[in-house]
Amino acid sequence: MARHVETADALFDSNSDFSPLEPRANFLDPSILESTHTLSSKVPCFFTVNHMHNMLMKATRLNFKTLMSSFLDMTQGHLISRDLKRMPTLDCMEVEIYQALTIDDFDTSGKPISDKVMAHDQYFRRQRKDHVVIRDGLPSSEPIYVQTLLFMKVIFEDEILELCLGQSYKNLHIPHITGFEVIQLATESNYKGIILTKIQNIQYSVFIQRDFVPPNEHEYYLVNTDTDLFRWINSKGELLQMDEDSYVGC
């Protein structure tokens, strides 16, 4: 789905006669343009579900097998957790790992835009795990912020699923002196906040940094939406109202 971003404002004198312009015949409705998600930078190593399970269990204490079965169960419409023995499993135990995702989208004028998301362990000799905004596809759902850990392809019910494994954050909905959204790692959630989702649910990348205002004993993070216009107008942050004694100015 294309991004509904207003790219231009029409200014007019309300005291003068005003007649609205006729809509252009060649106007391109962005809602009919669909974004595409493409994985790249495949890891050449051979992986299995057992290998993934052991690797993630050692690094994060995450039970990957249970997480995958629970995700597959939800794709079949079971919103309530069932017994693990009744949950489905993958058709094939092989897993393909990818380290990059390209999102090709359009703005409201129909101009193509591209967003590249990395989940790379050795990107120019440095680890790079980007942050993204994810929606689960429901109109009423609140977007969540996730740090990408890896991308993968698996086979389930004769269909290739392209998935993202990531660490989720919870929105604290508290004001901040910068006006940025304040979030925190959702380590108290199921699977310590580690989630699986289809890459098509990834909307766009976003820049997240640790809160630089001391003290930060609660490990708060800030969603920096000053990086570009699109992210700024979609910001849900709340500006902290300071009292007069704390205000410094002319």
JSON list of C-alpha atoms in Angstrom, two decimals:
[
{"chain": "A", "resi": 1, "resn": "MET", "atom": "CA", "xyz": [0.00, 0.00, 0.00]},
{"chain": "A", "resi": 2, "resn": "ALA", "atom": "CA", "xyz": [1.40, 3.35, -0.96]},
{"chain": "A", "resi": 3, "resn": "ARG", "atom": "CA", "xyz": [2.18, 5.86, 1.72]},
{"chain": "A", "resi": 4, "resn": "HIS", "atom": "CA", "xyz": [-0.51, 8.47, 2.21]},
{"chain": "A", "resi": 5, "resn": "VAL", "atom": "CA", "xyz": [1.74, 11.44, 2.61]},
{"chain": "A", "resi": 6, "resn": "GLU", "atom": "CA", "xyz": [0.62, 14.97, 1.80]},
{"chain": "A", "resi": 7, "resn": "THR", "atom": "CA", "xyz": [3.43, 16.43, -0.29]},
{"chain": "A", "resi": 8, "resn": "ALA", "atom": "CA", "xyz": [1.96, 19.85, -1.12]},
{"chain": "A", "resi": 9, "resn": "ASP", "atom": "CA", "xyz": [-0.39, 22.44, 0.45]},
{"chain": "A", "resi": 10, "resn": "ALA", "atom": "CA", "xyz": [-2.66, 24.83, -1.45]},
{"chain": "A", "resi": 11, "resn": "LEU", "atom": "CA", "xyz": [-2.56, 28.37, -0.04]},
{"chain": "A", "resi": 12, "resn": "PHE", "atom": "CA", "xyz": [-5.25, 30.89, -0.96]},
{"chain": "A", "resi": 13, "resn": "ASP", "atom": "CA", "xyz": [-6.72, 34.14, 0.30]},
{"chain": "A", "resi": 14, "resn": "SER", "atom": "CA", "xyz": [-9.98, 33.38, 2.10]},
{"chain": "A", "resi": 15, "resn": "ASN", "atom": "CA", "xyz": [-11.20, 36.95, 1.52]},
{"chain": "A", "resi": 16, "resn": "SER", "atom": "CA", "xyz": [-11.07, 36.67, -2.26]},
{"chain": "A", "resi": 17, "resn": "ASP", "atom": "CA", "xyz": [-13.18, 34.68, -4.63]},
{"chain": "A", "resi": 18, "resn": "PHE", "atom": "CA", "xyz": [-11.97, 31.12, -4.76]},
{"chain": "A", "resi": 19, "resn": "SER", "atom": "CA", "xyz": [-12.96, 28.36, -7.10]},
{"chain": "A", "resi": 20, "resn": "PRO", "atom": "CA", "xyz": [-11.43, 24.92, -6.61]},
{"chain": "A", "resi": 21, "resn": "LEU", "atom": "CA", "xyz": [-9.30, 23.52, -9.38]},
{"chain": "A", "resi": 22, "resn": "GLU", "atom": "CA", "xyz": [-10.68, 20.72, -11.46]},
{"chain": "A", "resi": 23, "resn": "PRO", "atom": "CA", "xyz": [-9.03, 17.39, -10.63]},
{"chain": "A", "resi": 24, "resn": "ARG", "atom": "CA", "xyz": [-6.40, 16.30, -13.10]},
{"chain": "A", "resi": 25, "resn": "ALA", "atom": "CA", "xyz": [-7.49, 13.56, -15.42]},
{"chain": "A", "resi": 26, "resn": "ASN", "atom": "CA", "xyz": [-4.12, 11.88, -15.07]},
{"chain": "A", "resi": 27, "resn": "PHE", "atom": "CA", "xyz": [-4.06, 12.02, -11.26]},
{"chain": "A", "resi": 28, "resn": "LEU", "atom": "CA", "xyz": [-2.53, 8.88, -9.82]},
{"chain": "A", "resi": 29, "resn": "ASP", "atom": "CA", "xyz": [-4.34, 7.51, -6.78]},
{"chain": "A", "resi": 30, "resn": "PRO", "atom": "CA", "xyz": [-1.56, 6.18, -4.48]},
{"chain": "A", "resi": 31, "resn": "SER", "atom": "CA", "xyz": [-3.93, 3.66, -2.89]},
{"chain": "A", "resi": 32, "resn": "ILE", "atom": "CA", "xyz": [-3.88, 1.55, -6.05]},
{"chain": "A", "resi": 33, "resn": "LEU", "atom": "CA", "xyz": [-0.07, 1.30, -6.02]},
{"chain": "A", "resi": 34, "resn": "GLU", "atom": "CA", "xyz": [1.34, -1.61, -4.07]},
{"chain": "A", "resi": 35, "resn": "SER", "atom": "CA", "xyz": [4.74, -1.71, -2.45]},
{"chain": "A", "resi": 36, "resn": "THR", "atom": "CA", "xyz": [7.09, -4.61, -3.11]},
{"chain": "A", "resi": 37, "resn": "HIS", "atom": "CA", "xyz": [9.43, -6.30, -0.62]},
{"chain": "A", "resi": 38, "resn": "THR", "atom": "CA", "xyz": [12.55, -8.03, -1.95]},
{"chain": "A", "resi": 39, "resn": "LEU", "atom": "CA", "xyz": [15.09, -10.00, 0.06]},
{"chain": "A", "resi": 40, "resn": "SER", "atom": "CA", "xyz": [18.77, -10.05, -0.87]},
{"chain": "A", "resi": 41, "resn": "SER", "atom": "CA", "xyz": [22.26, -10.79, 0.52]},
{"chain": "A", "resi": 42, "resn": "LYS", "atom": "CA", "xyz": [21.61, -14.46, 1.13]},
{"chain": "A", "resi": 43, "resn": "VAL", "atom": "CA", "xyz": [23.83, -16.18, 3.69]},
{"chain": "A", "resi": 44, "resn": "PRO", "atom": "CA", "xyz": [25.61, -19.03, 1.85]},
{"chain": "A", "resi": 45, "resn": "CYS", "atom": "CA", "xyz": [25.63, -21.36, 4.86]},
{"chain": "A", "resi": 46, "resn": "PHE", "atom": "CA", "xyz": [23.14, -24.21, 5.18]},
{"chain": "A", "resi": 47, "resn": "PHE", "atom": "CA", "xyz": [20.64, -23.85, 8.03]},
{"chain": "A", "resi": 48, "resn": "THR", "atom": "CA", "xyz": [18.01, -26.11, 9.52]},
{"chain": "A", "resi": 49, "resn": "VAL", "atom": "CA", "xyz": [15.28, -25.43, 12.07]},
{"chain": "A", "resi": 50, "resn": "ASN", "atom": "CA", "xyz": [17.30, -27.35, 14.67]},
{"chain": "A", "resi": 51, "resn": "HIS", "atom": "CA", "xyz": [20.39, -25.30, 13.86]},
{"chain": "A", "resi": 52, "resn": "MET", "atom": "CA", "xyz": [18.41, -22.06, 14.19]},
{"chain": "A", "resi": 53, "resn": "HIS", "atom": "CA", "xyz": [16.89, -23.26, 17.45]},
{"chain": "A", "resi": 54, "resn": "ASN", "atom": "CA", "xyz": [20.27, -24.11, 18.99]},
{"chain": "A", "resi": 55, "resn": "MET", "atom": "CA", "xyz": [21.86, -20.88, 17.75]},
{"chain": "A", "resi": 56, "resn": "LEU", "atom": "CA", "xyz": [19.12, -18.62, 19.11]},
{"chain": "A", "resi": 57, "resn": "MET", "atom": "CA", "xyz": [18.77, -20.60, 22.33]},
{"chain": "A", "resi": 58, "resn": "LYS", "atom": "CA", "xyz": [22.45, -20.04, 23.02]},
{"chain": "A", "resi": 59, "resn": "ALA", "atom": "CA", "xyz": [22.39, -16.33, 22.12]},
{"chain": "A", "resi": 60, "resn": "THR", "atom": "CA", "xyz": [19.01, -15.19, 23.48]},
{"chain": "A", "resi": 61, "resn": "ARG", "atom": "CA", "xyz": [17.50, -18.21, 25.29]},
{"chain": "A", "resi": 62, "resn": "LEU", "atom": "CA", "xyz": [14.76, -18.13, 22.64]},
{"chain": "A", "resi": 63, "resn": "ASN", "atom": "CA", "xyz": [12.83, -21.31, 21.87]},
{"chain": "A", "resi": 64, "resn": "PHE", "atom": "CA", "xyz": [12.76, -20.87, 18.10]},
{"chain": "A", "resi": 65, "resn": "LYS", "atom": "CA", "xyz": [10.81, -24.06, 17.43]},
{"chain": "A", "resi": 66, "resn": "THR", "atom": "CA", "xyz": [7.95, -23.00, 19.69]},
{"chain": "A", "resi": 67, "resn": "LEU", "atom": "CA", "xyz": [7.95, -19.46, 18.28]},
{"chain": "A", "resi": 68, "resn": "MET", "atom": "CA", "xyz": [7.78, -20.76, 14.71]},
{"chain": "A", "resi": 69, "resn": "SER", "atom": "CA", "xyz": [4.99, -23.24, 15.52]},
{"chain": "A", "resi": 70, "resn": "SER", "atom": "CA", "xyz": [3.01, -20.53, 17.29]},
{"chain": "A", "resi": 71, "resn": "PHE", "atom": "CA", "xyz": [3.42, -18.19, 14.31]},
{"chain": "A", "resi": 72, "resn": "LEU", "atom": "CA", "xyz": [2.30, -20.86, 11.84]},
{"chain": "A", "resi": 73, "resn": "ASP", "atom": "CA", "xyz": [-0.67, -21.62, 14.08]},
{"chain": "A", "resi": 74, "resn": "MET", "atom": "CA", "xyz": [-1.73, -17.97, 13.96]},
{"chain": "A", "resi": 75, "resn": "THR", "atom": "CA", "xyz": [-1.45, -17.90, 10.17]},
{"chain": "A", "resi": 76, "resn": "GLN", "atom": "CA", "xyz": [-4.11, -20.62, 10.17]},
{"chain": "A", "resi": 77, "resn": "GLY", "atom": "CA", "xyz": [-6.45, -18.36, 12.14]},
{"chain": "A", "resi": 78, "resn": "HIS", "atom": "CA", "xyz": [-5.90, -19.67, 15.67]},
{"chain": "A", "resi": 79, "resn": "LEU", "atom": "CA", "xyz": [-5.59, -16.51, 17.74]},
{"chain": "A", "resi": 80, "resn": "ILE", "atom": "CA", "xyz": [-5.59, -18.39, 21.05]},
{"chain": "A", "resi": 81, "resn": "SER", "atom": "CA", "xyz": [-2.54, -20.46, 21.94]},
{"chain": "A", "resi": 82, "resn": "ARG", "atom": "CA", "xyz": [-3.08, -24.18, 21.60]},
{"chain": "A", "resi": 83, "resn": "ASP", "atom": "CA", "xyz": [-1.17, -27.20, 22.81]},
{"chain": "A", "resi": 84, "resn": "LEU", "atom": "CA", "xyz": [2.22, -27.38, 21.12]},
{"chain": "A", "resi": 85, "resn": "LYS", "atom": "CA", "xyz": [1.49, -30.89, 19.85]},
{"chain": "A", "resi": 86, "resn": "ARG", "atom": "CA", "xyz": [-1.52, -29.56, 17.92]},
{"chain": "A", "resi": 87, "resn": "MET", "atom": "CA", "xyz": [0.42, -26.72, 16.28]},
{"chain": "A", "resi": 88, "resn": "PRO", "atom": "CA", "xyz": [1.65, -27.09, 12.69]},
{"chain": "A", "resi": 89, "resn": "THR", "atom": "CA", "xyz": [5.27, -27.47, 11.59]},
{"chain": "A", "resi": 90, "resn": "LEU", "atom": "CA", "xyz": [7.16, -26.45, 8.48]},
{"chain": "A", "resi": 91, "resn": "ASP", "atom": "CA", "xyz": [6.97, -28.61, 5.36]},
{"chain": "A", "resi": 92, "resn": "CYS", "atom": "CA", "xyz": [10.74, -28.46, 5.04]},
{"chain": "A", "resi": 93, "resn": "MET", "atom": "CA", "xyz": [13.24, -28.12, 7.87]},
{"chain": "A", "resi": 94, "resn": "GLU", "atom": "CA", "xyz": [15.62, -26.03, 5.74]},
{"chain": "A", "resi": 95, "resn": "VAL", "atom": "CA", "xyz": [15.80, -22.27, 6.36]},
{"chain": "A", "resi": 96, "resn": "GLU", "atom": "CA", "xyz": [17.29, -19.69, 4.01]},
{"chain": "A", "resi": 97, "resn": "ILE", "atom": "CA", "xyz": [18.77, -16.65, 5.79]},
{"chain": "A", "resi": 98, "resn": "TYR", "atom": "CA", "xyz": [18.95, -13.17, 4.22]},
{"chain": "A", "resi": 99, "resn": "GLN", "atom": "CA", "xyz": [20.54, -9.98, 5.50]},
{"chain": "A", "resi": 100, "resn": "ALA", "atom": "CA", "xyz": [18.88, -7.22, 3.47]},
{"chain": "A", "resi": 101, "resn": "LEU", "atom": "CA", "xyz": [15.37, -6.14, 2.50]},
{"chain": "A", "resi": 102, "resn": "THR", "atom": "CA", "xyz": [14.46, -3.55, -0.13]},
{"chain": "A", "resi": 103, "resn": "ILE", "atom": "CA", "xyz": [11.03, -1.89, 0.05]},
{"chain": "A", "resi": 104, "resn": "ASP", "atom": "CA", "xyz": [9.96, -0.19, -3.18]},
{"chain": "A", "resi": 105, "resn": "ASP", "atom": "CA", "xyz": [7.02, 2.15, -2.64]},
{"chain": "A", "resi": 106, "resn": "PHE", "atom": "CA", "xyz": [5.39, 5.30, -4.02]},
{"chain": "A", "resi": 107, "resn": "ASP", "atom": "CA", "xyz": [4.54, 8.73, -2.64]},
{"chain": "A", "resi": 108, "resn": "THR", "atom": "CA", "xyz": [1.22, 10.48, -3.32]},
{"chain": "A", "resi": 109, "resn": "SER", "atom": "CA", "xyz": [2.46, 11.90, -6.61]},
{"chain": "A", "resi": 110, "resn": "GLY", "atom": "CA", "xyz": [3.29, 8.43, -7.87]},
{"chain": "A", "resi": 111, "resn": "LYS", "atom": "CA", "xyz": [7.03, 9.00, -7.58]},
{"chain": "A", "resi": 112, "resn": "PRO", "atom": "CA", "xyz": [8.87, 5.75, -6.75]},
{"chain": "A", "resi": 113, "resn": "ILE", "atom": "CA", "xyz": [10.83, 5.65, -3.50]},
{"chain": "A", "resi": 114, "resn": "SER", "atom": "CA", "xyz": [13.08, 2.94, -2.12]},
{"chain": "A", "resi": 115, "resn": "ASP", "atom": "CA", "xyz": [13.92, 1.95, 1.46]},
{"chain": "A", "resi": 116, "resn": "LYS", "atom": "CA", "xyz": [16.67, -0.54, 2.31]},
{"chain": "A", "resi": 117, "resn": "VAL", "atom": "CA", "xyz": [16.61, -2.39, 5.63]},
{"chain": "A", "resi": 118, "resn": "MET", "atom": "CA", "xyz": [19.65, -4.27, 6.88]},
{"chain": "A", "resi": 119, "resn": "ALA", "atom": "CA", "xyz": [19.98, -7.19, 9.30]},
{"chain": "A", "resi": 120, "resn": "HIS", "atom": "CA", "xyz": [23.65, -7.74, 8.60]},
{"chain": "A", "resi": 121, "resn": "ASP", "atom": "CA", "xyz": [26.35, -9.16, 10.86]},
{"chain": "A", "resi": 122, "resn": "GLN", "atom": "CA", "xyz": [29.29, -7.88, 8.78]},
{"chain": "A", "resi": 123, "resn": "TYR", "atom": "CA", "xyz": [28.20, -4.78, 6.90]},
{"chain": "A", "resi": 124, "resn": "PHE", "atom": "CA", "xyz": [31.48, -3.03, 6.09]},
{"chain": "A", "resi": 125, "resn": "ARG", "atom": "CA", "xyz": [32.99, -4.96, 9.03]},
{"chain": "A", "resi": 126, "resn": "ARG", "atom": "CA", "xyz": [30.30, -3.74, 11.42]},
{"chain": "A", "resi": 127, "resn": "GLN", "atom": "CA", "xyz": [27.06, -5.25, 12.62]},
{"chain": "A", "resi": 128, "resn": "ARG", "atom": "CA", "xyz": [23.99, -3.38, 11.34]},
{"chain": "A", "resi": 129, "resn": "LYS", "atom": "CA", "xyz": [20.52, -4.26, 12.61]},
{"chain": "A", "resi": 130, "resn": "ASP", "atom": "CA", "xyz": [18.06, -1.61, 11.40]},
{"chain": "A", "resi": 131, "resn": "HIS", "atom": "CA", "xyz": [14.77, -0.67, 13.04]},
{"chain": "A", "resi": 132, "resn": "VAL", "atom": "CA", "xyz": [11.43, -0.77, 11.26]},
{"chain": "A", "resi": 133, "resn": "VAL", "atom": "CA", "xyz": [7.75, 0.03, 11.74]},
{"chain": "A", "resi": 134, "resn": "ILE", "atom": "CA", "xyz": [5.48, -3.01, 11.51]},
{"chain": "A", "resi": 135, "resn": "ARG", "atom": "CA", "xyz": [1.72, -3.36, 11.14]},
{"chain": "A", "resi": 136, "resn": "ASP", "atom": "CA", "xyz": [-0.03, -6.70, 11.27]},
{"chain": "A", "resi": 137, "resn": "GLY", "atom": "CA", "xyz": [-2.42, -5.75, 8.46]},
{"chain": "A", "resi": 138, "resn": "LEU", "atom": "CA", "xyz": [-5.43, -4.83, 10.61]},
{"chain": "A", "resi": 139, "resn": "PRO", "atom": "CA", "xyz": [-6.67, -1.23, 10.12]},
{"chain": "A", "resi": 140, "resn": "SER", "atom": "CA", "xyz": [-7.10, -0.71, 13.88]},
{"chain": "A", "resi": 141, "resn": "SER", "atom": "CA", "xyz": [-3.75, -2.15, 14.86]},
{"chain": "A", "resi": 142, "resn": "GLU", "atom": "CA", "xyz": [-1.15, 0.12, 16.41]},
{"chain": "A", "resi": 143, "resn": "PRO", "atom": "CA", "xyz": [2.23, 0.06, 14.64]},
{"chain": "A", "resi": 144, "resn": "ILE", "atom": "CA", "xyz": [5.10, -1.40, 16.63]},
{"chain": "A", "resi": 145, "resn": "TYR", "atom": "CA", "xyz": [8.81, -0.71, 16.45]},
{"chain": "A", "resi": 146, "resn": "VAL", "atom": "CA", "xyz": [11.10, -3.67, 15.84]},
{"chain": "A", "resi": 147, "resn": "GLN", "atom": "CA", "xyz": [14.83, -4.16, 15.46]},
{"chain": "A", "resi": 148, "resn": "THR", "atom": "CA", "xyz": [15.50, -6.62, 12.65]},
{"chain": "A", "resi": 149, "resn": "LEU", "atom": "CA", "xyz": [17.61, -9.60, 13.68]},
{"chain": "A", "resi": 150, "resn": "LEU", "atom": "CA", "xyz": [17.43, -11.60, 10.45]},
{"chain": "A", "resi": 151, "resn": "PHE", "atom": "CA", "xyz": [15.26, -12.33, 7.42]},
{"chain": "A", "resi": 152, "resn": "MET", "atom": "CA", "xyz": [14.40, -15.83, 6.28]},
{"chain": "A", "resi": 153, "resn": "LYS", "atom": "CA", "xyz": [12.51, -17.95, 3.78]},
{"chain": "A", "resi": 154, "resn": "VAL", "atom": "CA", "xyz": [10.67, -21.09, 4.85]},
{"chain": "A", "resi": 155, "resn": "ILE", "atom": "CA", "xyz": [8.16, -23.45, 3.23]},
{"chain": "A", "resi": 156, "resn": "PHE", "atom": "CA", "xyz": [4.73, -24.00, 4.79]},
{"chain": "A", "resi": 157, "resn": "GLU", "atom": "CA", "xyz": [1.72, -25.64, 3.13]},
{"chain": "A", "resi": 158, "resn": "ASP", "atom": "CA", "xyz": [3.51, -25.58, -0.25]},
{"chain": "A", "resi": 159, "resn": "GLU", "atom": "CA", "xyz": [4.00, -21.81, 0.05]},
{"chain": "A", "resi": 160, "resn": "ILE", "atom": "CA", "xyz": [7.25, -19.89, 0.48]},
{"chain": "A", "resi": 161, "resn": "LEU", "atom": "CA", "xyz": [6.98, -17.56, 3.47]},
{"chain": "A", "resi": 162, "resn": "GLU", "atom": "CA", "xyz": [9.33, -14.59, 3.70]},
{"chain": "A", "resi": 163, "resn": "LEU", "atom": "CA", "xyz": [9.70, -13.68, 7.36]},
{"chain": "A", "resi": 164, "resn": "CYS", "atom": "CA", "xyz": [11.46, -11.27, 9.65]},
{"chain": "A", "resi": 165, "resn": "LEU", "atom": "CA", "xyz": [12.72, -12.20, 13.10]},
{"chain": "A", "resi": 166, "resn": "GLY", "atom": "CA", "xyz": [13.03, -9.13, 15.30]},
{"chain": "A", "resi": 167, "resn": "GLN", "atom": "CA", "xyz": [13.16, -7.65, 18.78]},
{"chain": "A", "resi": 168, "resn": "SER", "atom": "CA", "xyz": [10.07, -5.57, 19.52]},
{"chain": "A", "resi": 169, "resn": "TYR", "atom": "CA", "xyz": [9.68, -2.44, 21.63]},
{"chain": "A", "resi": 170, "resn": "LYS", "atom": "CA", "xyz": [6.70, -1.21, 23.63]},
{"chain": "A", "resi": 171, "resn": "ASN", "atom": "CA", "xyz": [5.49, 2.37, 23.36]},
{"chain": "A", "resi": 172, "resn": "LEU", "atom": "CA", "xyz": [5.38, 4.03, 26.78]},
{"chain": "A", "resi": 173, "resn": "HIS", "atom": "CA", "xyz": [3.18, 6.97, 25.66]},
{"chain": "A", "resi": 174, "resn": "ILE", "atom": "CA", "xyz": [4.98, 9.45, 27.90]},
{"chain": "A", "resi": 175, "resn": "PRO", "atom": "CA", "xyz": [6.11, 13.00, 27.00]},
{"chain": "A", "resi": 176, "resn": "HIS", "atom": "CA", "xyz": [9.75, 13.82, 26.37]},
{"chain": "A", "resi": 177, "resn": "ILE", "atom": "CA", "xyz": [11.71, 17.04, 26.16]},
{"chain": "A", "resi": 178, "resn": "THR", "atom": "CA", "xyz": [12.52, 16.32, 22.49]},
{"chain": "A", "resi": 179, "resn": "GLY", "atom": "CA", "xyz": [8.95, 15.49, 21.52]},
{"chain": "A", "resi": 180, "resn": "PHE", "atom": "CA", "xyz": [10.09, 12.07, 20.32]},
{"chain": "A", "resi": 181, "resn": "GLU", "atom": "CA", "xyz": [8.21, 8.87, 21.11]},
{"chain": "A", "resi": 182, "resn": "VAL", "atom": "CA", "xyz": [9.64, 7.07, 24.15]},
{"chain": "A", "resi": 183, "resn": "ILE", "atom": "CA", "xyz": [9.88, 3.29, 23.85]},
{"chain": "A", "resi": 184, "resn": "GLN", "atom": "CA", "xyz": [11.40, 0.41, 25.77]},
{"chain": "A", "resi": 185, "resn": "LEU", "atom": "CA", "xyz": [12.45, -3.14, 24.90]},
{"chain": "A", "resi": 186, "resn": "ALA", "atom": "CA", "xyz": [9.46, -5.46, 25.30]},
{"chain": "A", "resi": 187, "resn": "THR", "atom": "CA", "xyz": [11.47, -8.06, 27.19]},
{"chain": "A", "resi": 188, "resn": "GLU", "atom": "CA", "xyz": [8.55, -8.80, 29.54]},
{"chain": "A", "resi": 189, "resn": "SER", "atom": "CA", "xyz": [6.32, -9.89, 26.64]},
{"chain": "A", "resi": 190, "resn": "ASN", "atom": "CA", "xyz": [5.99, -13.41, 25.26]},
{"chain": "A", "resi": 191, "resn": "TYR", "atom": "CA", "xyz": [9.29, -14.81, 23.96]},
{"chain": "A", "resi": 192, "resn": "LYS", "atom": "CA", "xyz": [11.01, -11.78, 25.57]},
{"chain": "A", "resi": 193, "resn": "GLY", "atom": "CA", "xyz": [9.64, -9.54, 22.85]},
{"chain": "A", "resi": 194, "resn": "ILE", "atom": "CA", "xyz": [11.10, -11.57, 19.96]},
{"chain": "A", "resi": 195, "resn": "ILE", "atom": "CA", "xyz": [8.55, -11.76, 17.14]},
{"chain": "A", "resi": 196, "resn": "LEU", "atom": "CA", "xyz": [8.10, -13.35, 13.73]},
{"chain": "A", "resi": 197, "resn": "THR", "atom": "CA", "xyz": [6.20, -11.50, 11.04]},
{"chain": "A", "resi": 198, "resn": "LYS", "atom": "CA", "xyz": [5.85, -11.51, 7.27]},
{"chain": "A", "resi": 199, "resn": "ILE", "atom": "CA", "xyz": [8.11, -8.98, 5.56]},
{"chain": "A", "resi": 200, "resn": "GLN", "atom": "CA", "xyz": [5.03, -7.52, 3.85]},
{"chain": "A", "resi": 201, "resn": "ASN", "atom": "CA", "xyz": [3.99, -6.16, 7.26]},
{"chain": "A", "resi": 202, "resn": "ILE", "atom": "CA", "xyz": [7.12, -3.98, 7.37]},
{"chain": "A", "resi": 203, "resn": "GLN", "atom": "CA", "xyz": [6.11, -0.41, 6.49]},
{"chain": "A", "resi": 204, "resn": "TYR", "atom": "CA", "xyz": [9.41, 1.50, 6.50]},
{"chain": "A", "resi": 205, "resn": "SER", "atom": "CA", "xyz": [12.66, 1.91, 8.40]},
{"chain": "A", "resi": 206, "resn": "VAL", "atom": "CA", "xyz": [13.05, 4.27, 11.33]},
{"chain": "A", "resi": 207, "resn": "PHE", "atom": "CA", "xyz": [15.99, 5.57, 13.39]},
{"chain": "A", "resi": 208, "resn": "ILE", "atom": "CA", "xyz": [15.96, 4.63, 17.11]},
{"chain": "A", "resi": 209, "resn": "GLN", "atom": "CA", "xyz": [18.56, 5.71, 19.67]},
{"chain": "A", "resi": 210, "resn": "ARG", "atom": "CA", "xyz": [19.07, 5.46, 23.40]},
{"chain": "A", "resi": 211, "resn": "ASP", "atom": "CA", "xyz": [17.62, 8.29, 25.47]},
{"chain": "A", "resi": 212, "resn": "PHE", "atom": "CA", "xyz": [20.44, 10.77, 26.05]},
{"chain": "A", "resi": 213, "resn": "VAL", "atom": "CA", "xyz": [18.64, 12.69, 28.82]},
{"chain": "A", "resi": 214, "resn": "PRO", "atom": "CA", "xyz": [19.94, 11.49, 32.24]},
{"chain": "A", "resi": 215, "resn": "PRO", "atom": "CA", "xyz": [19.07, 9.58, 34.24]},
{"chain": "A", "resi": 216, "resn": "ASN", "atom": "CA", "xyz": [18.22, 6.69, 31.93]},
{"chain": "A", "resi": 217, "resn": "GLU", "atom": "CA", "xyz": [18.01, 3.88, 34.46]},
{"chain": "A", "resi": 218, "resn": "HIS", "atom": "CA", "xyz": [14.87, 2.51, 32.77]},
{"chain": "A", "resi": 219, "resn": "GLU", "atom": "CA", "xyz": [16.70, 1.95, 29.45]},
{"chain": "A", "resi": 220, "resn": "TYR", "atom": "CA", "xyz": [14.45, 4.23, 27.45]},
{"chain": "A", "resi": 221, "resn": "TYR", "atom": "CA", "xyz": [14.86, 4.67, 23.70]},
{"chain": "A", "resi": 222, "resn": "LEU", "atom": "CA", "xyz": [13.75, 7.51, 21.42]},
{"chain": "A", "resi": 223, "resn": "VAL", "atom": "CA", "xyz": [12.22, 7.30, 17.95]},
{"chain": "A", "resi": 224, "resn": "ASN", "atom": "CA", "xyz": [14.01, 10.01, 15.96]},
{"chain": "A", "resi": 225, "resn": "THR", "atom": "CA", "xyz": [11.47, 11.24, 13.42]},
{"chain": "A", "resi": 226, "resn": "ASP", "atom": "CA", "xyz": [13.49, 14.29, 12.37]},
{"chain": "A", "resi": 227, "resn": "THR", "atom": "CA", "xyz": [15.29, 12.29, 9.67]},
{"chain": "A", "resi": 228, "resn": "ASP", "atom": "CA", "xyz": [12.83, 13.22, 6.90]},
{"chain": "A", "resi": 229, "resn": "LEU", "atom": "CA", "xyz": [9.39, 14.74, 6.26]},
{"chain": "A", "resi": 230, "resn": "PHE", "atom": "CA", "xyz": [7.51, 11.44, 6.02]},
{"chain": "A", "resi": 231, "resn": "ARG", "atom": "CA", "xyz": [8.64, 10.19, 9.40]},
{"chain": "A", "resi": 232, "resn": "TRP", "atom": "CA", "xyz": [8.15, 13.61, 11.00]},
{"chain": "A", "resi": 233, "resn": "ILE", "atom": "CA", "xyz": [4.49, 13.97, 10.02]},
{"chain": "A", "resi": 234, "resn": "ASN", "atom": "CA", "xyz": [3.83, 10.40, 11.20]},
{"chain": "A", "resi": 235, "resn": "SER", "atom": "CA", "xyz": [5.37, 11.00, 14.62]},
{"chain": "A", "resi": 236, "resn": "LYS", "atom": "CA", "xyz": [3.19, 10.16, 17.63]},
{"chain": "A", "resi": 237, "resn": "GLY", "atom": "CA", "xyz": [5.50, 11.74, 20.18]},
{"chain": "A", "resi": 238, "resn": "GLU", "atom": "CA", "xyz": [4.38, 14.13, 22.90]},
{"chain": "A", "resi": 239, "resn": "LEU", "atom": "CA", "xyz": [6.37, 17.23, 23.91]},
{"chain": "A", "resi": 240, "resn": "LEU", "atom": "CA", "xyz": [7.13, 17.57, 27.61]},
{"chain": "A", "resi": 241, "resn": "GLN", "atom": "CA", "xyz": [5.52, 20.67, 29.11]},
{"chain": "A", "resi": 242, "resn": "MET", "atom": "CA", "xyz": [8.11, 22.42, 31.30]},
{"chain": "A", "resi": 243, "resn": "ASP", "atom": "CA", "xyz": [7.22, 24.67, 34.22]},
{"chain": "A", "resi": 244, "resn": "GLU", "atom": "CA", "xyz": [8.21, 28.34, 34.21]},
{"chain": "A", "resi": 245, "resn": "ASP", "atom": "CA", "xyz": [11.06, 27.82, 36.67]},
{"chain": "A", "resi": 246, "resn": "SER", "atom": "CA", "xyz": [12.72, 25.34, 34.33]},
{"chain": "A", "resi": 247, "resn": "TYR", "atom": "CA", "xyz": [12.37, 27.55, 31.24]},
{"chain": "A", "resi": 248, "resn": "VAL", "atom": "CA", "xyz": [15.48, 29.37, 30.09]},
{"chain": "A", "resi": 249, "resn": "GLY", "atom": "CA", "xyz": [15.03, 32.07, 27.48]},
{"chain": "A", "resi": 250, "resn": "CYS", "atom": "CA", "xyz": [15.06, 35.75, 26.69]}
]
